[in-house]
mmCIF file with all atom_site columns, C-alpha atoms in Angstrom:
data_model
loop_
_atom_site.group_PDB
_atom_site.id
_atom_site.type_symbol
_atom_site.label_atom_id
_atom_site.label_alt_id
_atom_site.label_comp_id
_atom_site.label_asym_id
_atom_site.label_entity_id
_atom_site.label_seq_id
_atom_site.pdbx_PDB_ins_code
_atom_site.Cartn_x
_atom_site.Cartn_y
_atom_site.Cartn_z
_atom_site.occupancy
_atom_site.B_iso_or_equiv
_atom_site.pdbx_formal_charge
_atom_site.auth_seq_id
_atom_site.auth_comp_id
_atom_site.auth_asym_id
_atom_site.auth_atom_id
_atom_site.pdbx_PDB_model_num
ATOM 1   C CA . MET A 1 1   ? 96.973 56.601 93.793  1.00 46.00 ? 1   MET A CA 1
ATOM 2   C CA . ASN A 1 2   ? 95.767 60.011 93.359  1.00 51.00 ? 2   ASN A CA 1
ATOM 3   C CA . ILE A 1 3   ? 96.555 61.946 96.598  1.00 52.00 ? 3   ILE A CA 1
ATOM 4   C CA . HIS A 1 4   ? 93.425 63.897 96.669  1.00 49.00 ? 4   HIS A CA 1
ATOM 5   C CA . PHE A 1 5   ? 91.325 60.837 96.222  1.00 42.00 ? 5   PHE A CA 1
ATOM 6   C CA . ALA A 1 6   ? 93.179 59.123 99.075  1.00 41.00 ? 6   ALA A CA 1
ATOM 7   C CA . ARG A 1 7   ? 92.663 62.094 101.441 1.00 50.00 ? 7   ARG A CA 1
ATOM 8   C CA . THR A 1 8   ? 89.095 62.203 100.444 1.00 47.00 ? 8   THR A CA 1
ATOM 9   C CA . ALA A 1 9   ? 88.627 58.460 101.234 1.00 39.00 ? 9   ALA A CA 1
ATOM 10  C CA . ALA A 1 10  ? 90.457 58.682 104.328 1.00 42.00 ? 10  ALA A CA 1
ATOM 11  C CA . LYS A 1 11  ? 88.149 61.606 105.526 1.00 47.00 ? 11  LYS A CA 1
ATOM 12  C CA . HIS A 1 12  ? 85.130 59.741 104.691 1.00 42.00 ? 12  HIS A CA 1
ATOM 13  C CA . PHE A 1 13  ? 86.230 56.662 106.468 1.00 40.00 ? 13  PHE A CA 1
ATOM 14  C CA . ASP A 1 14  ? 87.025 58.684 109.455 1.00 49.00 ? 14  ASP A CA 1
ATOM 15  C CA . GLU A 1 15  ? 83.567 60.115 109.504 1.00 47.00 ? 15  GLU A CA 1
ATOM 16  C CA . GLU A 1 16  ? 81.999 56.570 109.238 1.00 42.00 ? 16  GLU A CA 1
ATOM 17  C CA . ILE A 1 17  ? 84.114 55.365 112.221 1.00 38.00 ? 17  ILE A CA 1
ATOM 18  C CA . ARG A 1 18  ? 83.136 58.523 114.360 1.00 45.00 ? 18  ARG A CA 1
ATOM 19  C CA . PHE A 1 19  ? 79.402 57.877 113.288 1.00 41.00 ? 19  PHE A CA 1
ATOM 20  C CA . PHE A 1 20  ? 79.700 54.031 114.246 1.00 41.00 ? 20  PHE A CA 1
ATOM 21  C CA . LYS A 1 21  ? 81.248 54.601 117.603 1.00 44.00 ? 21  LYS A CA 1
ATOM 22  C CA . THR A 1 22  ? 78.358 57.167 118.459 1.00 46.00 ? 22  THR A CA 1
ATOM 23  C CA . TRP A 1 23  ? 75.888 54.474 117.380 1.00 40.00 ? 23  TRP A CA 1
ATOM 24  C CA . ILE A 1 24  ? 77.511 51.914 119.585 1.00 38.00 ? 24  ILE A CA 1
ATOM 25  C CA . ASP A 1 25  ? 77.336 54.251 122.631 1.00 49.00 ? 25  ASP A CA 1
ATOM 26  C CA . LYS A 1 26  ? 73.833 55.478 121.790 1.00 51.00 ? 26  LYS A CA 1
ATOM 27  C CA . PRO A 1 27  ? 72.090 53.518 119.237 1.00 47.00 ? 27  PRO A CA 1
ATOM 28  C CA . LYS A 1 28  ? 68.557 55.152 120.012 1.00 48.00 ? 28  LYS A CA 1
ATOM 29  C CA . ALA A 1 29  ? 70.074 58.570 119.227 1.00 44.00 ? 29  ALA A CA 1
ATOM 30  C CA . LEU A 1 30  ? 70.898 57.800 115.611 1.00 43.00 ? 30  LEU A CA 1
ATOM 31  C CA . GLY A 1 31  ? 68.722 56.464 113.032 1.00 46.00 ? 31  GLY A CA 1
ATOM 32  C CA . ALA A 1 32  ? 71.257 54.413 110.994 1.00 48.00 ? 32  ALA A CA 1
ATOM 33  C CA . VAL A 1 33  ? 74.589 52.575 111.408 1.00 44.00 ? 33  VAL A CA 1
ATOM 34  C CA . LEU A 1 34  ? 76.403 54.715 108.770 1.00 60.00 ? 34  LEU A CA 1
ATOM 35  C CA . PRO A 1 35  ? 76.107 58.405 107.889 1.00 76.00 ? 35  PRO A CA 1
ATOM 36  C CA . THR A 1 36  ? 73.551 59.611 105.076 1.00 82.00 ? 36  THR A CA 1
ATOM 37  C CA . SER A 1 37  ? 75.023 59.230 101.756 1.00 91.00 ? 37  SER A CA 1
ATOM 38  C CA . ASN A 1 38  ? 75.967 62.121 99.620  1.00 93.00 ? 38  ASN A CA 1
ATOM 39  C CA . ALA A 1 39  ? 73.378 61.373 97.075  1.00 94.00 ? 39  ALA A CA 1
ATOM 40  C CA . THR A 1 40  ? 70.569 61.152 99.781  1.00 95.00 ? 40  THR A CA 1
ATOM 41  C CA . ALA A 1 41  ? 71.911 64.471 101.217 1.00 96.00 ? 41  ALA A CA 1
ATOM 42  C CA . ARG A 1 42  ? 71.649 66.156 97.871  1.00 96.00 ? 42  ARG A CA 1
ATOM 43  C CA . ARG A 1 43  ? 68.082 64.817 97.247  1.00 97.00 ? 43  ARG A CA 1
ATOM 44  C CA . MET A 1 44  ? 66.950 66.040 100.689 1.00 97.00 ? 44  MET A CA 1
ATOM 45  C CA . ALA A 1 45  ? 68.452 69.560 100.053 1.00 98.00 ? 45  ALA A CA 1
ATOM 46  C CA . SER A 1 46  ? 66.883 69.666 96.475  1.00 97.00 ? 46  SER A CA 1
ATOM 47  C CA . VAL A 1 47  ? 63.673 70.890 97.938  1.00 97.00 ? 47  VAL A CA 1
ATOM 48  C CA . ILE A 1 48  ? 65.085 74.119 99.211  1.00 98.00 ? 48  ILE A CA 1
ATOM 49  C CA . ASP A 1 49  ? 64.017 77.346 97.395  1.00 96.00 ? 49  ASP A CA 1
ATOM 50  C CA . VAL A 1 50  ? 67.294 78.870 95.988  1.00 93.00 ? 50  VAL A CA 1
ATOM 51  C CA . GLY A 1 51  ? 65.245 81.989 95.314  1.00 93.00 ? 51  GLY A CA 1
ATOM 52  C CA . SER A 1 52  ? 64.484 82.468 98.967  1.00 94.00 ? 52  SER A CA 1
ATOM 53  C CA . SER A 1 53  ? 66.404 84.574 101.436 1.00 91.00 ? 53  SER A CA 1
ATOM 54  C CA . ASP A 1 54  ? 64.757 82.932 104.404 1.00 95.00 ? 54  ASP A CA 1
ATOM 55  C CA . PRO A 1 55  ? 66.810 80.665 106.779 1.00 97.00 ? 55  PRO A CA 1
ATOM 56  C CA . VAL A 1 56  ? 66.675 76.817 106.532 1.00 98.00 ? 56  VAL A CA 1
ATOM 57  C CA . LEU A 1 57  ? 66.456 74.693 109.765 1.00 98.00 ? 57  LEU A CA 1
ATOM 58  C CA . GLU A 1 58  ? 68.427 71.223 109.872 1.00 98.00 ? 58  GLU A CA 1
ATOM 59  C CA . LEU A 1 59  ? 67.597 68.882 112.530 1.00 98.00 ? 59  LEU A CA 1
ATOM 60  C CA . GLY A 1 60  ? 70.211 66.066 113.271 1.00 95.00 ? 60  GLY A CA 1
ATOM 61  C CA . PRO A 1 61  ? 73.458 67.056 111.140 1.00 95.00 ? 61  PRO A CA 1
ATOM 62  C CA . GLY A 1 62  ? 75.374 64.185 112.425 1.00 91.00 ? 62  GLY A CA 1
ATOM 63  C CA . THR A 1 63  ? 78.707 64.311 110.604 1.00 91.00 ? 63  THR A CA 1
ATOM 64  C CA . GLY A 1 64  ? 77.705 67.152 108.367 1.00 96.00 ? 64  GLY A CA 1
ATOM 65  C CA . VAL A 1 65  ? 76.919 65.246 105.008 1.00 95.00 ? 65  VAL A CA 1
ATOM 66  C CA . ILE A 1 66  ? 73.320 66.903 104.807 1.00 96.00 ? 66  ILE A CA 1
ATOM 67  C CA . THR A 1 67  ? 74.899 70.343 106.131 1.00 98.00 ? 67  THR A CA 1
ATOM 68  C CA . LYS A 1 68  ? 77.162 70.344 103.100 1.00 97.00 ? 68  LYS A CA 1
ATOM 69  C CA . ALA A 1 69  ? 74.507 69.569 100.643 1.00 98.00 ? 69  ALA A CA 1
ATOM 70  C CA . ILE A 1 70  ? 72.312 72.316 102.147 1.00 98.00 ? 70  ILE A CA 1
ATOM 71  C CA . LEU A 1 71  ? 75.120 74.891 101.740 1.00 98.00 ? 71  LEU A CA 1
ATOM 72  C CA . ALA A 1 72  ? 75.653 73.731 98.133  1.00 97.00 ? 72  ALA A CA 1
ATOM 73  C CA . ARG A 1 73  ? 72.263 74.962 97.490  1.00 97.00 ? 73  ARG A CA 1
ATOM 74  C CA . ASN A 1 74  ? 73.721 78.388 97.871  1.00 96.00 ? 74  ASN A CA 1
ATOM 75  C CA . VAL A 1 75  ? 72.058 78.912 101.538 1.00 97.00 ? 75  VAL A CA 1
ATOM 76  C CA . ASP A 1 76  ? 74.145 81.547 103.256 1.00 97.00 ? 76  ASP A CA 1
ATOM 77  C CA . PRO A 1 77  ? 75.820 79.746 106.287 1.00 98.00 ? 77  PRO A CA 1
ATOM 78  C CA . GLU A 1 78  ? 74.568 82.409 108.642 1.00 97.00 ? 78  GLU A CA 1
ATOM 79  C CA . GLU A 1 79  ? 71.072 81.669 107.426 1.00 97.00 ? 79  GLU A CA 1
ATOM 80  C CA . LEU A 1 80  ? 71.417 77.895 108.304 1.00 98.00 ? 80  LEU A CA 1
ATOM 81  C CA . TYR A 1 81  ? 70.399 76.574 111.774 1.00 97.00 ? 81  TYR A CA 1
ATOM 82  C CA . SER A 1 82  ? 71.457 73.162 112.580 1.00 97.00 ? 82  SER A CA 1
ATOM 83  C CA . PHE A 1 83  ? 70.356 71.390 115.734 1.00 96.00 ? 83  PHE A CA 1
ATOM 84  C CA . GLU A 1 84  ? 72.490 68.487 117.001 1.00 96.00 ? 84  GLU A CA 1
ATOM 85  C CA . HIS A 1 85  ? 71.555 66.460 120.113 1.00 93.00 ? 85  HIS A CA 1
ATOM 86  C CA . THR A 1 86  ? 74.740 64.199 120.177 1.00 92.00 ? 86  THR A CA 1
ATOM 87  C CA . GLU A 1 87  ? 77.519 66.019 121.719 1.00 93.00 ? 87  GLU A CA 1
ATOM 88  C CA . ALA A 1 88  ? 80.153 63.883 120.079 1.00 92.00 ? 88  ALA A CA 1
ATOM 89  C CA . PHE A 1 89  ? 79.371 65.493 116.770 1.00 94.00 ? 89  PHE A CA 1
ATOM 90  C CA . LEU A 1 90  ? 79.425 69.190 117.965 1.00 96.00 ? 90  LEU A CA 1
ATOM 91  C CA . PRO A 1 91  ? 83.267 69.969 117.607 1.00 96.00 ? 91  PRO A CA 1
ATOM 92  C CA . LYS A 1 92  ? 83.678 68.572 114.352 1.00 95.00 ? 92  LYS A CA 1
ATOM 93  C CA . LEU A 1 93  ? 80.674 70.340 112.922 1.00 97.00 ? 93  LEU A CA 1
ATOM 94  C CA . ARG A 1 94  ? 81.669 73.692 114.461 1.00 97.00 ? 94  ARG A CA 1
ATOM 95  C CA . SER A 1 95  ? 85.284 73.276 112.992 1.00 97.00 ? 95  SER A CA 1
ATOM 96  C CA . GLN A 1 96  ? 83.975 72.300 109.511 1.00 97.00 ? 96  GLN A CA 1
ATOM 97  C CA . PHE A 1 97  ? 81.238 74.844 109.319 1.00 98.00 ? 97  PHE A CA 1
ATOM 98  C CA . PRO A 1 98  ? 82.293 77.865 111.440 1.00 98.00 ? 98  PRO A CA 1
ATOM 99  C CA . ASP A 1 99  ? 79.641 80.241 110.023 1.00 98.00 ? 99  ASP A CA 1
ATOM 100 C CA . VAL A 1 100 ? 76.670 77.958 110.348 1.00 98.00 ? 100 VAL A CA 1
ATOM 101 C CA . ASN A 1 101 ? 74.557 78.429 113.698 1.00 97.00 ? 101 ASN A CA 1
ATOM 102 C CA . ILE A 1 102 ? 75.408 74.935 115.120 1.00 97.00 ? 102 ILE A CA 1
ATOM 103 C CA . ILE A 1 103 ? 73.203 74.449 118.118 1.00 96.00 ? 103 ILE A CA 1
ATOM 104 C CA . HIS A 1 104 ? 73.269 71.767 120.786 1.00 96.00 ? 104 HIS A CA 1
ATOM 105 C CA . GLY A 1 105 ? 69.786 70.995 121.626 1.00 93.00 ? 105 GLY A CA 1
ATOM 106 C CA . ASP A 1 106 ? 66.641 68.734 121.481 1.00 93.00 ? 106 ASP A CA 1
ATOM 107 C CA . ALA A 1 107 ? 64.706 68.850 118.317 1.00 94.00 ? 107 ALA A CA 1
ATOM 108 C CA . PHE A 1 108 ? 61.589 68.097 120.152 1.00 95.00 ? 108 PHE A CA 1
ATOM 109 C CA . GLN A 1 109 ? 62.283 71.292 122.473 1.00 93.00 ? 109 GLN A CA 1
ATOM 110 C CA . LEU A 1 110 ? 63.201 73.896 119.943 1.00 94.00 ? 110 LEU A CA 1
ATOM 111 C CA . ASP A 1 111 ? 62.026 76.834 121.977 1.00 90.00 ? 111 ASP A CA 1
ATOM 112 C CA . GLU A 1 112 ? 64.614 76.192 124.544 1.00 88.00 ? 112 GLU A CA 1
ATOM 113 C CA . ALA A 1 113 ? 67.622 76.703 122.193 1.00 87.00 ? 113 ALA A CA 1
ATOM 114 C CA . LEU A 1 114 ? 66.698 78.303 118.971 1.00 90.00 ? 114 LEU A CA 1
ATOM 115 C CA . PRO A 1 115 ? 67.320 82.061 118.937 1.00 85.00 ? 115 PRO A CA 1
ATOM 116 C CA . ASP A 1 116 ? 64.637 84.517 118.680 1.00 83.00 ? 116 ASP A CA 1
ATOM 117 C CA . MET A 1 117 ? 63.664 84.791 114.989 1.00 81.00 ? 117 MET A CA 1
ATOM 118 C CA . LYS A 1 118 ? 61.535 87.985 115.634 1.00 79.00 ? 118 LYS A CA 1
ATOM 119 C CA . GLY A 1 119 ? 58.603 86.309 113.830 1.00 82.00 ? 119 GLY A CA 1
ATOM 120 C CA . GLY A 1 120 ? 60.606 85.183 110.889 1.00 89.00 ? 120 GLY A CA 1
ATOM 121 C CA . LYS A 1 121 ? 59.984 81.736 109.436 1.00 95.00 ? 121 LYS A CA 1
ATOM 122 C CA . PHE A 1 122 ? 62.197 79.056 107.777 1.00 97.00 ? 122 PHE A CA 1
ATOM 123 C CA . ASP A 1 123 ? 61.960 78.260 104.025 1.00 97.00 ? 123 ASP A CA 1
ATOM 124 C CA . THR A 1 124 ? 62.541 74.437 104.527 1.00 98.00 ? 124 THR A CA 1
ATOM 125 C CA . ILE A 1 125 ? 63.143 72.288 107.475 1.00 98.00 ? 125 ILE A CA 1
ATOM 126 C CA . ILE A 1 126 ? 65.266 69.216 106.866 1.00 98.00 ? 126 ILE A CA 1
ATOM 127 C CA . SER A 1 127 ? 65.188 66.481 109.360 1.00 98.00 ? 127 SER A CA 1
ATOM 128 C CA . ALA A 1 128 ? 67.232 63.370 110.130 1.00 96.00 ? 128 ALA A CA 1
ATOM 129 C CA . VAL A 1 129 ? 65.783 62.791 113.522 1.00 95.00 ? 129 VAL A CA 1
ATOM 130 C CA . PRO A 1 130 ? 65.120 59.086 114.170 1.00 93.00 ? 130 PRO A CA 1
ATOM 131 C CA . LEU A 1 131 ? 61.412 59.442 114.412 1.00 94.00 ? 131 LEU A CA 1
ATOM 132 C CA . LEU A 1 132 ? 60.657 55.648 114.591 1.00 91.00 ? 132 LEU A CA 1
ATOM 133 C CA . ASN A 1 133 ? 62.356 55.531 118.138 1.00 92.00 ? 133 ASN A CA 1
ATOM 134 C CA . PHE A 1 134 ? 59.491 57.759 119.350 1.00 93.00 ? 134 PHE A CA 1
ATOM 135 C CA . SER A 1 135 ? 55.820 57.193 119.858 1.00 94.00 ? 135 SER A CA 1
ATOM 136 C CA . VAL A 1 136 ? 53.387 58.098 117.144 1.00 94.00 ? 136 VAL A CA 1
ATOM 137 C CA . GLU A 1 137 ? 51.714 60.863 119.171 1.00 94.00 ? 137 GLU A CA 1
ATOM 138 C CA . GLN A 1 138 ? 55.222 62.466 119.742 1.00 96.00 ? 138 GLN A CA 1
ATOM 139 C CA . ARG A 1 139 ? 55.831 62.252 116.138 1.00 96.00 ? 139 ARG A CA 1
ATOM 140 C CA . VAL A 1 140 ? 52.702 64.088 115.312 1.00 95.00 ? 140 VAL A CA 1
ATOM 141 C CA . GLU A 1 141 ? 53.431 66.663 117.984 1.00 96.00 ? 141 GLU A CA 1
ATOM 142 C CA . PHE A 1 142 ? 56.926 67.127 116.514 1.00 96.00 ? 142 PHE A CA 1
ATOM 143 C CA . LEU A 1 143 ? 55.599 67.833 112.923 1.00 97.00 ? 143 LEU A CA 1
ATOM 144 C CA . SER A 1 144 ? 52.783 70.190 114.195 1.00 95.00 ? 144 SER A CA 1
ATOM 145 C CA . ASP A 1 145 ? 55.727 72.162 116.086 1.00 96.00 ? 145 ASP A CA 1
ATOM 146 C CA . LEU A 1 146 ? 57.769 72.397 112.814 1.00 97.00 ? 146 LEU A CA 1
ATOM 147 C CA . PHE A 1 147 ? 54.858 73.723 110.803 1.00 96.00 ? 147 PHE A CA 1
ATOM 148 C CA . GLU A 1 148 ? 54.593 76.716 113.016 1.00 94.00 ? 148 GLU A CA 1
ATOM 149 C CA . ARG A 1 149 ? 58.113 77.617 112.124 1.00 95.00 ? 149 ARG A CA 1
ATOM 150 C CA . LEU A 1 150 ? 57.629 77.383 108.396 1.00 96.00 ? 150 LEU A CA 1
ATOM 151 C CA . ASN A 1 151 ? 56.424 79.798 105.676 1.00 94.00 ? 151 ASN A CA 1
ATOM 152 C CA . PRO A 1 152 ? 53.142 78.872 104.348 1.00 93.00 ? 152 PRO A CA 1
ATOM 153 C CA . GLY A 1 153 ? 53.086 75.983 101.903 1.00 93.00 ? 153 GLY A CA 1
ATOM 154 C CA . ARG A 1 154 ? 56.878 75.117 102.592 1.00 97.00 ? 154 ARG A CA 1
ATOM 155 C CA . PRO A 1 155 ? 58.189 71.640 103.303 1.00 98.00 ? 155 PRO A CA 1
ATOM 156 C CA . VAL A 1 156 ? 59.491 69.565 106.017 1.00 98.00 ? 156 VAL A CA 1
ATOM 157 C CA . VAL A 1 157 ? 61.791 66.761 104.592 1.00 98.00 ? 157 VAL A CA 1
ATOM 158 C CA . GLN A 1 158 ? 62.323 63.695 106.733 1.00 97.00 ? 158 GLN A CA 1
ATOM 159 C CA . ILE A 1 159 ? 64.547 60.735 106.298 1.00 96.00 ? 159 ILE A CA 1
ATOM 160 C CA . SER A 1 160 ? 63.300 57.418 107.533 1.00 94.00 ? 160 SER A CA 1
ATOM 161 C CA . TYR A 1 161 ? 64.218 53.788 107.129 1.00 90.00 ? 161 TYR A CA 1
ATOM 162 C CA . GLY A 1 162 ? 61.027 51.985 106.724 1.00 86.00 ? 162 GLY A CA 1
ATOM 163 C CA . PRO A 1 163 ? 58.630 51.615 103.803 1.00 88.00 ? 163 PRO A CA 1
ATOM 164 C CA . LEU A 1 164 ? 55.799 53.752 105.334 1.00 92.00 ? 164 LEU A CA 1
ATOM 165 C CA . SER A 1 165 ? 55.611 57.390 106.402 1.00 95.00 ? 165 SER A CA 1
ATOM 166 C CA . PRO A 1 166 ? 57.008 57.720 109.882 1.00 95.00 ? 166 PRO A CA 1
ATOM 167 C CA . ILE A 1 167 ? 54.120 60.111 110.689 1.00 95.00 ? 167 ILE A CA 1
ATOM 168 C CA . PRO A 1 168 ? 50.596 58.845 109.696 1.00 92.00 ? 168 PRO A CA 1
ATOM 169 C CA . PRO A 1 169 ? 48.851 61.072 107.085 1.00 88.00 ? 169 PRO A CA 1
ATOM 170 C CA . ASP A 1 170 ? 46.245 63.450 108.076 1.00 87.00 ? 170 ASP A CA 1
ATOM 171 C CA . GLN A 1 171 ? 44.322 64.671 104.978 1.00 76.00 ? 171 GLN A CA 1
ATOM 172 C CA . LYS A 1 172 ? 42.755 67.455 107.064 1.00 87.00 ? 172 LYS A CA 1
ATOM 173 C CA . SER A 1 173 ? 45.818 69.047 108.405 1.00 92.00 ? 173 SER A CA 1
ATOM 174 C CA . TYR A 1 174 ? 48.754 68.209 106.212 1.00 94.00 ? 174 TYR A CA 1
ATOM 175 C CA . LEU A 1 175 ? 49.836 66.439 103.025 1.00 93.00 ? 175 LEU A CA 1
ATOM 176 C CA . VAL A 1 176 ? 52.493 63.633 102.861 1.00 95.00 ? 176 VAL A CA 1
ATOM 177 C CA . GLU A 1 177 ? 54.257 62.668 99.794  1.00 95.00 ? 177 GLU A CA 1
ATOM 178 C CA . PRO A 1 178 ? 57.114 60.305 99.027  1.00 95.00 ? 178 PRO A CA 1
ATOM 179 C CA . LEU A 1 179 ? 60.031 62.193 97.871  1.00 96.00 ? 179 LEU A CA 1
ATOM 180 C CA . ASP A 1 180 ? 62.380 59.364 96.858  1.00 95.00 ? 180 ASP A CA 1
ATOM 181 C CA . TRP A 1 181 ? 63.614 55.722 97.750  1.00 94.00 ? 181 TRP A CA 1
ATOM 182 C CA . MET A 1 182 ? 67.300 55.923 98.121  1.00 92.00 ? 182 MET A CA 1
ATOM 183 C CA . LEU A 1 183 ? 68.421 52.356 97.740  1.00 87.00 ? 183 LEU A CA 1
ATOM 184 C CA . ARG A 1 184 ? 72.012 52.956 97.726  1.00 84.00 ? 184 ARG A CA 1
ATOM 185 C CA . ASN A 1 185 ? 72.026 54.520 101.026 1.00 84.00 ? 185 ASN A CA 1
ATOM 186 C CA . ILE A 1 186 ? 73.197 52.172 104.061 1.00 80.00 ? 186 ILE A CA 1
ATOM 187 C CA . PRO A 1 187 ? 70.605 51.102 105.065 1.00 84.00 ? 187 PRO A CA 1
ATOM 188 C CA . PRO A 1 188 ? 68.197 51.998 102.209 1.00 89.00 ? 188 PRO A CA 1
ATOM 189 C CA . ALA A 1 189 ? 66.292 55.162 103.061 1.00 92.00 ? 189 ALA A CA 1
ATOM 190 C CA . ARG A 1 190 ? 62.899 56.519 102.357 1.00 94.00 ? 190 ARG A CA 1
ATOM 191 C CA . LEU A 1 191 ? 62.477 60.342 101.959 1.00 97.00 ? 191 LEU A CA 1
ATOM 192 C CA . TRP A 1 192 ? 59.148 62.121 102.870 1.00 97.00 ? 192 TRP A CA 1
ATOM 193 C CA . VAL A 1 193 ? 57.809 65.642 102.252 1.00 98.00 ? 193 VAL A CA 1
ATOM 194 C CA . PHE A 1 194 ? 55.182 67.103 104.727 1.00 97.00 ? 194 PHE A CA 1
ATOM 195 C CA . ARG A 1 195 ? 53.282 70.306 103.939 1.00 97.00 ? 195 ARG A CA 1
ATOM 196 C CA . LYS A 1 196 ? 50.642 71.957 106.068 1.00 95.00 ? 196 LYS A CA 1
ATOM 197 C CA . ARG A 1 197 ? 47.361 72.381 104.252 1.00 91.00 ? 197 ARG A CA 1
ATOM 198 C CA . LEU A 1 198 ? 46.618 76.021 103.402 1.00 85.00 ? 198 LEU A CA 1
ATOM 199 C CA . ALA A 1 199 ? 43.352 77.539 104.669 1.00 75.00 ? 199 ALA A CA 1
ATOM 200 C CA . SER A 1 200 ? 41.024 77.699 101.651 1.00 64.00 ? 200 SER A CA 1
#
């Protein structure tokens, strides 16, 4: 067996075990039984504007699969802010991504932990927050808060595990578009893009 392949497989298995143990302890804190697949992570990161120098906000990096995909889009590690609520993931994230801003905090209370951006905005927000665990009212407020942190017209990308958008459409305030249906993710995942309507 190829040694590199064996090491990669062992590392991937170790990440899945760590994720599953955390899910057993705190099932509501995670949206899935296993980490997001590499293909799903790449698809989520594909909306990042590679020509932008503005930072990217990641919510719920977990084991770092999506974080890795974001960095692969040539995002400067120092311009990536990753919020993780589950403490068990923090040591590995900080070890694997020493130059990324790994922040322990609640995605629903970003003001408490997000560094002062001096009026700057994010290019893209990529979220793996398990929104279906929260009320519809909380989800709408969550999205509204994220829009205030984005450059005009830029997207919020959200992963979910249901056939419908986790946040109901509001044609007056924002647009909701299905990005992709990732059938090979476990469980199968639906990716959604939200954009605030620009003033006409």
